[in-house]
Short mmCIF file of C-alpha atoms in Angstrom, two decimals:
data_model
loop_
_atom_site.label_atom_id
_atom_site.label_comp_id
_atom_site.label_asym_id
_atom_site.label_seq_id
_atom_site.Cartn_x
_atom_site.Cartn_y
_atom_site.Cartn_z
CA MET A 4 0.00 0.00 0.00
CA GLY A 5 1.11 3.56 -0.62
CA PRO A 6 1.65 6.07 2.23
CA ALA A 7 -1.73 7.71 1.58
CA SER A 8 -3.62 4.47 2.17
CA SER A 9 -1.46 3.14 5.04
CA PRO A 10 -3.24 3.11 8.39
CA HIS A 11 -2.39 5.15 11.46
CA VAL A 12 -1.93 2.51 14.16
CA LEU A 13 -2.79 2.80 17.86
CA ILE A 14 -0.89 0.34 20.08
CA ILE A 15 -2.16 -0.18 23.63
CA GLY A 16 0.65 -1.61 25.74
CA ALA A 17 4.41 -0.94 25.60
CA GLY A 18 5.52 -4.42 26.57
CA LEU A 19 7.59 -6.84 24.52
CA GLY A 20 5.01 -7.43 21.78
CA GLY A 21 3.75 -3.86 21.51
CA MET A 22 7.25 -2.37 21.33
CA THR A 23 8.39 -4.93 18.76
CA LEU A 24 5.40 -4.05 16.60
CA ALA A 25 6.21 -0.35 16.97
CA GLN A 26 9.78 -0.87 15.79
CA THR A 27 8.71 -2.90 12.75
CA LEU A 28 6.18 -0.21 11.82
CA ARG A 29 8.86 2.47 12.26
CA LYS A 30 11.08 0.65 9.77
CA GLN A 31 8.23 0.50 7.26
CA GLY A 32 7.36 4.18 7.66
CA ILE A 33 3.87 3.42 8.99
CA THR A 34 2.67 5.99 11.54
CA PHE A 35 1.71 4.85 15.03
CA GLU A 36 1.21 5.90 18.63
CA ILE A 37 2.02 3.63 21.56
CA PHE A 38 0.44 3.98 25.00
CA GLU A 39 1.42 2.42 28.34
CA ARG A 40 -0.64 2.38 31.54
CA GLU A 41 2.44 2.48 33.80
CA GLU A 42 3.57 5.97 34.83
CA ASN A 43 7.19 5.39 33.78
CA ASP A 44 9.72 2.64 33.22
CA ASP A 45 10.35 2.34 36.98
CA ALA A 46 6.68 2.22 37.99
CA ARG A 47 6.61 -1.45 39.00
CA GLN A 48 8.83 -4.40 39.78
CA GLN A 49 10.77 -5.26 36.63
CA GLY A 50 12.05 -8.59 37.98
CA TRP A 51 10.93 -10.89 35.21
CA VAL A 52 13.56 -12.14 32.81
CA ILE A 53 12.35 -13.04 29.33
CA GLY A 54 13.68 -15.90 27.23
CA LEU A 55 13.78 -15.26 23.48
CA HIS A 56 14.60 -17.93 20.95
CA GLY A 57 14.15 -18.92 17.34
CA TYR A 58 12.00 -21.78 16.08
CA GLY A 59 12.68 -24.93 18.04
CA LEU A 60 11.34 -28.41 17.56
CA SER A 61 8.47 -27.91 19.99
CA THR A 62 7.37 -24.87 18.03
CA PHE A 63 7.56 -26.88 14.80
CA PHE A 64 5.27 -29.51 16.28
CA MET A 65 2.79 -26.76 17.20
CA PHE A 66 2.55 -25.31 13.69
CA PRO A 67 -1.00 -25.20 12.37
CA SER A 68 -1.76 -27.34 9.34
CA HIS A 69 -1.50 -24.41 6.93
CA MET A 70 2.16 -23.92 7.95
CA GLU A 71 3.32 -27.43 7.07
CA ASP A 72 6.09 -26.06 4.84
CA ALA A 73 7.60 -23.88 7.58
CA ASP A 74 11.26 -24.43 8.35
CA PRO A 75 11.56 -25.69 11.96
CA PHE A 76 15.14 -24.45 12.17
CA HIS A 77 14.44 -20.92 10.90
CA SER A 78 15.25 -18.44 13.65
CA MET A 79 12.58 -15.99 14.70
CA LEU A 80 15.41 -13.82 16.03
CA ASP A 81 16.87 -13.59 12.51
CA ASP A 82 13.43 -12.43 11.36
CA LEU A 83 13.37 -9.86 14.18
CA LYS A 84 16.80 -8.46 13.30
CA ALA A 85 15.75 -8.10 9.65
CA SER A 86 12.47 -6.39 10.58
CA ILE A 87 13.69 -3.61 12.88
CA PRO A 88 15.36 -0.31 11.92
CA ASP A 89 19.10 -0.16 11.27
CA ASP A 90 19.65 2.33 14.10
CA MET A 91 18.85 -0.30 16.75
CA PRO A 92 21.84 -1.38 18.91
CA PRO A 93 22.89 -5.06 18.76
CA ILE A 94 20.38 -7.25 20.60
CA ALA A 95 23.25 -9.12 22.27
CA GLN A 96 23.67 -6.19 24.68
CA VAL A 97 20.48 -7.16 26.56
CA ASN A 98 22.01 -10.51 27.68
CA HIS A 99 21.48 -10.86 31.43
CA LEU A 100 24.81 -12.68 31.91
CA LEU A 101 26.96 -9.74 30.80
CA PRO A 102 29.76 -9.00 31.59
CA LEU A 103 30.34 -12.76 32.10
CA ASP A 104 31.20 -14.81 29.03
CA TYR A 105 28.76 -17.66 29.79
CA ALA A 106 26.32 -19.31 27.42
CA VAL A 107 22.63 -18.78 28.18
CA GLU A 108 21.48 -21.99 29.85
CA PHE A 109 18.39 -23.53 31.43
CA ALA A 110 18.91 -26.65 33.56
CA TRP A 111 16.47 -29.18 34.99
CA TYR A 112 17.06 -31.46 37.98
CA SER A 113 14.67 -34.22 38.97
CA LEU A 114 14.39 -35.33 42.59
CA SER A 115 10.98 -36.94 42.12
CA GLY A 116 11.98 -40.47 41.26
CA VAL A 117 14.08 -40.56 38.08
CA PRO A 118 17.24 -42.52 38.95
CA ASP A 119 20.53 -40.78 38.10
CA ALA A 120 18.78 -38.12 36.01
CA GLY A 121 21.61 -35.65 36.62
CA LYS A 122 21.66 -32.27 34.91
CA VAL A 123 19.65 -31.88 31.72
CA GLY A 124 18.56 -28.77 29.92
CA VAL A 125 19.03 -26.34 27.04
CA ARG A 126 22.12 -24.26 26.31
CA ASP A 127 22.82 -21.74 23.56
CA ASP A 128 25.24 -23.28 21.08
CA GLY A 129 27.00 -20.04 20.28
CA SER A 130 24.62 -19.09 17.48
CA GLY A 131 22.88 -16.47 19.62
CA ASN A 132 19.50 -18.06 18.92
CA ILE A 133 18.69 -18.12 22.63
CA ILE A 134 18.68 -14.80 24.47
CA ARG A 135 17.64 -14.18 28.06
CA ALA A 136 17.07 -10.56 28.98
CA PRO A 137 15.84 -8.60 32.00
CA ARG A 138 12.49 -7.02 31.19
CA ARG A 139 13.66 -3.44 31.82
CA ARG A 140 16.81 -3.84 29.72
CA LEU A 141 14.83 -5.37 26.85
CA ARG A 142 12.21 -2.61 27.00
CA GLN A 143 14.93 0.05 26.93
CA TRP A 144 16.45 -1.58 23.84
CA LEU A 145 13.07 -1.77 22.13
CA SER A 146 12.33 1.88 22.98
CA THR A 147 15.18 3.14 20.79
CA ASN A 148 13.89 6.29 19.04
CA ILE A 149 10.28 5.59 20.05
CA LEU A 150 8.07 7.95 22.07
CA ILE A 151 6.06 6.00 24.66
CA GLN A 152 3.05 7.85 26.06
CA TRP A 153 3.15 6.87 29.75
CA GLY A 154 0.31 6.90 32.25
CA LYS A 155 -2.30 6.04 29.62
CA ARG A 156 -4.70 3.45 31.03
CA ALA A 157 -7.43 2.64 28.50
CA ALA A 158 -10.94 3.14 29.91
CA ARG A 159 -13.07 2.41 26.84
CA ILE A 160 -12.84 1.95 23.09
CA GLU A 161 -15.19 3.04 20.31
CA GLU A 162 -15.06 1.62 16.79
CA ASP A 163 -16.94 2.59 13.62
CA LYS A 164 -16.54 1.81 9.93
CA GLU A 165 -13.85 4.43 9.45
CA SER A 166 -11.78 4.60 12.64
CA VAL A 167 -11.11 3.55 16.22
CA THR A 168 -10.96 5.87 19.24
CA VAL A 169 -9.52 4.96 22.64
CA TYR A 170 -10.42 6.98 25.73
CA PHE A 171 -8.01 7.01 28.66
CA GLU A 172 -8.67 7.35 32.37
CA ASP A 173 -6.84 10.70 32.45
CA GLY A 174 -9.51 12.20 30.18
CA SER A 175 -7.46 12.18 26.97
CA SER A 176 -8.21 10.19 23.83
CA ALA A 177 -6.57 9.08 20.59
CA ARG A 178 -8.01 8.26 17.18
CA GLY A 179 -6.54 5.92 14.58
CA ASP A 180 -7.42 3.71 11.65
CA ILE A 181 -6.70 0.45 13.49
CA LEU A 182 -5.99 -0.47 17.11
CA ILE A 183 -3.78 -3.24 18.53
CA GLY A 184 -4.34 -4.52 22.07
CA ALA A 185 -0.95 -5.55 23.48
CA GLU A 186 -1.57 -4.73 27.14
CA GLY A 187 -1.19 -8.22 28.58
CA ALA A 188 -3.44 -10.85 30.12
CA ARG A 189 -5.93 -8.42 31.67
CA SER A 190 -6.60 -6.66 28.38
CA THR A 191 -9.13 -3.85 28.12
CA THR A 192 -9.00 -4.27 24.35
CA ARG A 193 -9.91 -7.95 24.53
CA ASN A 194 -12.77 -7.17 26.88
CA HIS A 195 -14.06 -4.63 24.33
CA ILE A 196 -13.79 -7.05 21.40
CA LEU A 197 -15.64 -9.76 23.34
CA LYS A 198 -18.24 -7.28 24.62
CA GLY A 199 -17.48 -8.04 28.25
CA GLN A 200 -17.68 -11.83 27.87
CA ASP A 201 -14.00 -12.21 28.75
CA PRO A 202 -12.79 -15.83 29.17
CA ILE A 203 -9.48 -15.15 30.94
CA PRO A 204 -8.97 -17.78 33.67
CA ARG A 205 -6.41 -17.63 36.44
CA ALA A 206 -4.13 -20.67 36.43
CA ALA A 207 -4.65 -23.07 39.34
CA THR A 208 -1.06 -22.69 40.48
CA GLY A 209 0.20 -21.69 43.90
CA VAL A 210 3.35 -19.54 43.87
CA VAL A 211 5.69 -18.26 46.57
CA GLY A 212 8.87 -16.38 45.68
CA GLY A 213 11.73 -14.20 46.85
CA THR A 214 14.76 -12.21 45.70
CA CYS A 215 18.38 -11.83 46.79
CA THR A 216 21.86 -10.77 45.66
CA LEU A 217 24.64 -13.38 45.66
CA SER A 218 28.40 -13.10 45.35
CA GLY A 219 31.51 -15.18 45.99
CA GLN A 220 31.15 -18.95 46.32
CA ASP A 221 27.35 -18.80 46.48
CA LEU A 222 27.25 -17.06 43.09
CA GLU A 223 29.73 -19.50 41.57
CA GLU A 224 27.69 -22.47 42.82
CA GLN A 225 24.43 -21.13 41.38
CA LEU A 226 26.06 -20.43 38.01
CA ARG A 227 27.30 -24.02 37.92
CA LEU A 228 23.78 -25.29 38.58
CA GLY A 229 22.42 -23.28 35.65
CA HIS A 230 24.00 -20.24 34.02
CA SER A 231 20.64 -18.52 33.55
CA CYS A 232 18.13 -20.54 35.55
CA TYR A 233 17.23 -24.02 36.71
CA LEU A 234 14.15 -26.00 37.69
CA VAL A 235 14.07 -28.64 40.43
CA ASP A 236 11.36 -31.28 40.09
CA MET A 237 10.82 -31.80 43.82
CA PRO A 238 9.43 -34.94 45.49
CA PRO A 239 5.60 -34.90 45.23
CA VAL A 240 3.62 -33.56 48.18
CA HIS A 241 0.53 -35.70 48.85
CA GLY A 242 0.77 -37.01 45.29
CA SER A 243 0.97 -33.55 43.67
CA PRO A 244 4.12 -32.27 41.94
CA MET A 245 6.01 -29.29 43.36
CA PHE A 246 8.72 -27.33 41.60
CA LEU A 247 11.49 -24.93 42.57
CA PHE A 248 12.55 -22.43 39.91
CA VAL A 249 15.72 -20.37 40.50
CA ALA A 250 16.78 -17.66 38.06
CA LEU A 251 19.52 -15.11 37.62
CA HIS A 252 17.83 -11.77 36.98
CA GLU A 253 21.03 -10.06 35.91
CA MET A 254 24.68 -9.74 36.78
CA LEU A 255 25.82 -6.50 38.35
CA PRO A 256 28.12 -4.38 36.14
CA ASP A 257 31.34 -5.51 37.85
CA GLY A 258 30.52 -9.18 37.25
CA LYS A 259 31.15 -10.04 40.90
CA ALA A 260 27.53 -10.29 42.09
CA GLY A 261 24.20 -11.28 40.63
CA GLU A 262 20.55 -10.63 41.45
CA TYR A 263 18.52 -13.84 41.86
CA CYS A 264 14.93 -14.84 42.39
CA PHE A 265 13.19 -18.10 43.25
CA PHE A 266 9.67 -19.44 42.93
CA ILE A 267 8.16 -22.52 44.55
CA MET A 268 5.14 -23.61 42.49
CA TRP A 269 2.53 -26.30 42.95
CA PRO A 270 -0.85 -27.22 41.42
CA ASP A 271 -3.71 -26.00 43.61
CA VAL A 272 -7.29 -25.51 42.43
CA ASP A 273 -7.83 -22.97 45.22
CA ALA A 274 -5.12 -20.72 43.73
CA ALA A 275 -7.65 -19.55 41.12
CA ARG A 276 -9.74 -18.01 43.93
CA ASP A 277 -9.47 -14.37 45.00
CA ASP A 278 -9.10 -15.40 48.64
CA PHE A 279 -6.21 -17.86 48.17
CA TRP A 280 -3.95 -17.65 51.22
CA THR A 281 -0.85 -16.29 49.44
CA TRP A 282 -2.70 -13.13 48.33
CA ASN A 283 -2.92 -11.86 51.91
CA ALA A 284 0.04 -13.58 53.59
CA GLY A 285 2.84 -11.54 55.15
CA GLY A 286 6.53 -11.90 54.37
CA GLU A 287 7.30 -14.10 57.36
CA GLN A 288 4.48 -16.53 56.56
CA LEU A 289 5.62 -16.79 52.93
CA ARG A 290 9.24 -17.33 53.99
CA ASP A 291 8.26 -20.01 56.52
CA PHE A 292 6.30 -21.84 53.83
CA ALA A 293 9.23 -21.77 51.40
CA MET A 294 11.68 -22.93 54.06
CA GLN A 295 9.40 -25.75 55.17
CA LYS A 296 8.75 -27.04 51.65
CA SER A 297 12.44 -26.95 50.71
CA ARG A 298 13.94 -28.33 53.91
CA GLU A 299 14.64 -31.79 52.42
CA LEU A 300 16.39 -30.43 49.32
CA PRO A 301 20.19 -30.62 48.97
CA ALA A 302 21.86 -27.50 50.39
CA LYS A 303 22.89 -26.19 46.95
CA PHE A 304 19.23 -25.86 45.97
CA ARG A 305 18.32 -24.03 49.20
CA THR A 306 20.91 -21.25 48.95
CA VAL A 307 18.75 -18.73 47.10
CA ILE A 308 15.68 -19.49 49.24
CA GLU A 309 17.58 -19.04 52.49
CA SER A 310 19.19 -15.81 51.27
CA SER A 311 16.01 -14.22 49.93
CA THR A 312 13.52 -11.62 51.04
CA PRO A 313 9.99 -12.85 50.20
CA MET A 314 7.97 -11.22 47.43
CA GLU A 315 4.84 -9.99 49.19
CA SER A 316 2.97 -8.88 46.05
CA PRO A 317 0.71 -11.72 44.86
CA LEU A 318 2.12 -13.54 41.85
CA ARG A 319 -0.51 -14.90 39.48
CA PHE A 320 -0.32 -16.93 36.31
CA TRP A 321 -2.92 -16.86 33.54
CA ALA A 322 -3.85 -19.48 30.95
CA LEU A 323 -5.85 -18.20 27.98
CA ALA A 324 -6.62 -20.23 24.84
CA MET A 325 -9.19 -18.79 22.42
CA ASP A 326 -10.43 -20.43 19.23
CA SER A 327 -11.63 -17.30 17.45
CA LEU A 328 -12.04 -13.52 17.59
CA PRO A 329 -14.37 -11.15 15.74
CA THR A 330 -12.67 -9.27 12.90
CA GLY A 331 -12.74 -5.52 12.49
CA ARG A 332 -10.38 -2.61 12.97
CA ILE A 333 -9.12 -4.01 16.29
CA THR A 334 -6.96 -7.05 17.01
CA LEU A 335 -4.70 -8.46 19.73
CA LEU A 336 -1.19 -9.79 20.20
CA GLY A 337 0.82 -11.53 22.92
CA ASP A 338 -0.69 -12.30 26.32
CA ALA A 339 -3.80 -10.31 25.44
CA ALA A 340 -4.62 -13.10 22.98
CA HIS A 341 -2.98 -16.21 24.44
CA ALA A 342 -1.65 -15.80 27.98
CA MET A 343 0.32 -18.80 29.18
CA PRO A 344 2.10 -19.89 32.36
CA PRO A 345 5.91 -19.67 32.09
CA PHE A 346 6.56 -23.41 32.33
CA ARG A 347 7.94 -23.85 28.80
CA GLY A 348 9.56 -20.43 28.48
CA GLU A 349 7.70 -19.60 25.25
CA GLY A 350 5.54 -16.58 26.07
CA GLY A 351 8.15 -14.10 24.84
CA TYR A 352 8.70 -16.06 21.64
CA HIS A 353 5.00 -16.00 20.75
CA ALA A 354 4.62 -12.29 21.53
CA LEU A 355 7.46 -11.46 19.14
CA GLN A 356 6.16 -13.82 16.47
CA ASP A 357 2.74 -12.17 16.73
CA ALA A 358 4.28 -8.72 16.29
CA LEU A 359 6.33 -9.76 13.26
CA ASN A 360 3.38 -11.46 11.57
CA LEU A 361 1.02 -8.59 12.36
CA SER A 362 3.41 -5.97 11.00
CA ARG A 363 3.45 -7.76 7.65
CA ALA A 364 -0.36 -7.79 7.60
CA ILE A 365 -0.56 -4.09 8.50
CA ALA A 366 1.81 -3.26 5.64
CA LYS A 367 -0.85 -4.55 3.21
CA ILE A 368 -3.80 -2.72 4.77
CA ASP A 369 -5.78 -0.07 2.92
CA LYS A 370 -7.18 2.07 5.72
CA ASP A 371 -10.29 2.93 3.68
CA ASP A 372 -11.18 -0.67 2.76
CA ASN A 373 -13.00 -2.46 5.59
CA GLU A 374 -13.10 -5.77 3.74
CA ASN A 375 -9.36 -5.59 3.17
CA ILE A 376 -8.80 -4.98 6.89
CA LYS A 377 -11.08 -7.85 7.90
CA GLU A 378 -9.38 -10.23 5.48
CA LEU A 379 -5.85 -9.38 6.62
CA PHE A 380 -6.68 -9.32 10.34
CA GLY A 381 -8.71 -12.52 9.92
CA GLY A 382 -5.74 -14.36 8.42
CA TYR A 383 -3.40 -13.06 11.11
CA GLN A 384 -5.82 -14.03 13.89
CA ALA A 385 -6.43 -17.55 12.58
CA GLU A 386 -2.73 -18.44 12.67
CA MET A 387 -1.97 -16.51 15.86
CA LEU A 388 -4.85 -17.98 17.87
CA GLU A 389 -4.17 -21.57 16.82
CA ARG A 390 -0.46 -21.30 17.55
CA GLY A 391 -1.00 -19.41 20.80
CA ALA A 392 -3.76 -21.68 22.11
CA LYS A 393 -1.63 -24.77 21.54
CA ALA A 394 1.32 -23.14 23.28
CA SER A 395 -0.82 -22.12 26.25
CA ARG A 396 -2.27 -25.61 26.67
CA LEU A 397 1.15 -27.26 26.34
CA SER A 398 2.58 -24.88 28.93
CA ALA A 399 -0.18 -25.68 31.43
CA ALA A 400 0.26 -29.42 30.80
CA ALA A 401 4.03 -29.19 31.30
CA PHE A 402 3.50 -28.04 34.87
CA SER A 403 0.80 -30.53 35.81
CA GLN A 404 3.05 -33.52 35.10
CA SER A 405 6.23 -34.26 37.01
CA TRP A 406 9.42 -35.34 35.26
CA ASP A 407 8.83 -39.05 35.75
CA SER A 408 5.09 -38.99 34.96
CA GLU A 409 4.22 -41.77 32.54
CA ASP A 410 2.27 -39.38 30.31
CA SER A 411 4.58 -36.40 30.53
CA GLY A 412 6.18 -37.05 27.13
CA ALA A 413 9.25 -35.20 25.89
CA HIS A 414 10.45 -32.14 27.80
CA TYR A 415 11.07 -28.81 26.09
CA SER A 416 12.16 -25.33 27.11
CA TRP A 417 12.85 -22.22 25.03
CA GLY A 418 11.60 -24.11 21.99
CA GLN A 419 14.23 -26.86 22.28
CA PRO A 420 14.26 -30.45 23.61
CA VAL A 421 16.23 -30.78 26.84
CA VAL A 422 19.39 -32.90 26.68
CA PRO A 423 21.87 -34.20 29.29
CA PHE A 424 25.03 -32.23 30.02
CA PRO A 425 27.51 -32.11 32.91
CA GLU A 426 27.68 -29.42 35.54
CA ASP A 427 30.45 -26.91 34.79
#
């Protein structure tokens, strides 16, 4: 489409998917505005670390039938690098292990019954096709030469045959030709599209976590267990699996200390309730729970727990799988369309893939042709929803089955099958 017929795009949400879409539109010369409900980049805890990777075998197995010819070894990150403007810094600078020269690595240890399982996992092979980045650092990279309008929480959306208008809680508004909801699992845009019949369920998963800074021998030991992060498949409690996840958030600039977090997770149907005990528990109660549940673990797996200050803000996971969406001048990407628990490390991958696919569709849109918009958004949504729903369901299933479960099947993380390797 020529510049005169290209749409002006409104993007609600300046997270991973929304910012990636903004950069791809910037490269194509398509005008846009991007809005974020947070007041600034420091408005909330930025502790999550996001794993990005190219196509892996698990992703290949999830391809919808109309993508049978897709190359399972094509890297989504190669696609990303080709789709963003040339003035972007190298993506390698967001690596959470810097300044250390370690390969990004996820490790898995089973203590639930597998004999001599040892250390298995996924490690970057030097190709750079696995990247693990702190959320704030990644957002700063994606914000290169982009104006984010902060403090813009969407209150309502109006759509007609010619345009879309979003009204914000601060009394301002914005009008565009199309609107993209990229504001995460609790999406105002999705609620508008579905006319209030929003299906988002909270995952039935209990979570307790904490954070700490490690240095010296403690840091060296944790890096040996897993350069980036590791999962411990703990002995079942009353027949239910329980997992410990430990992750390096980022190394400090001098390379002598690192910020860590841990999460103990377990299936619990009551966790989907608003009155689940962790929502109102104090720090000491949360710490006592974590210490009690981990007391039988080897000392090396308890180090981060024993060194941590509990996270008192409730941590909640979402699991959303939709089969269809209405088509019009509004669509979704990322968690707004297919929220998933983090148990396969693929949420970031799918948000980026959505943004890349959607940007190609937007490039073909004639803003004055409603049928053209419906056709292009309809094609995007069909692929995105099928891929995202399968990923969400697989992620939920990965948590509900322990390592030695007879029906657990093959294990994947970051789009790759886990393989044995020795501790460093």
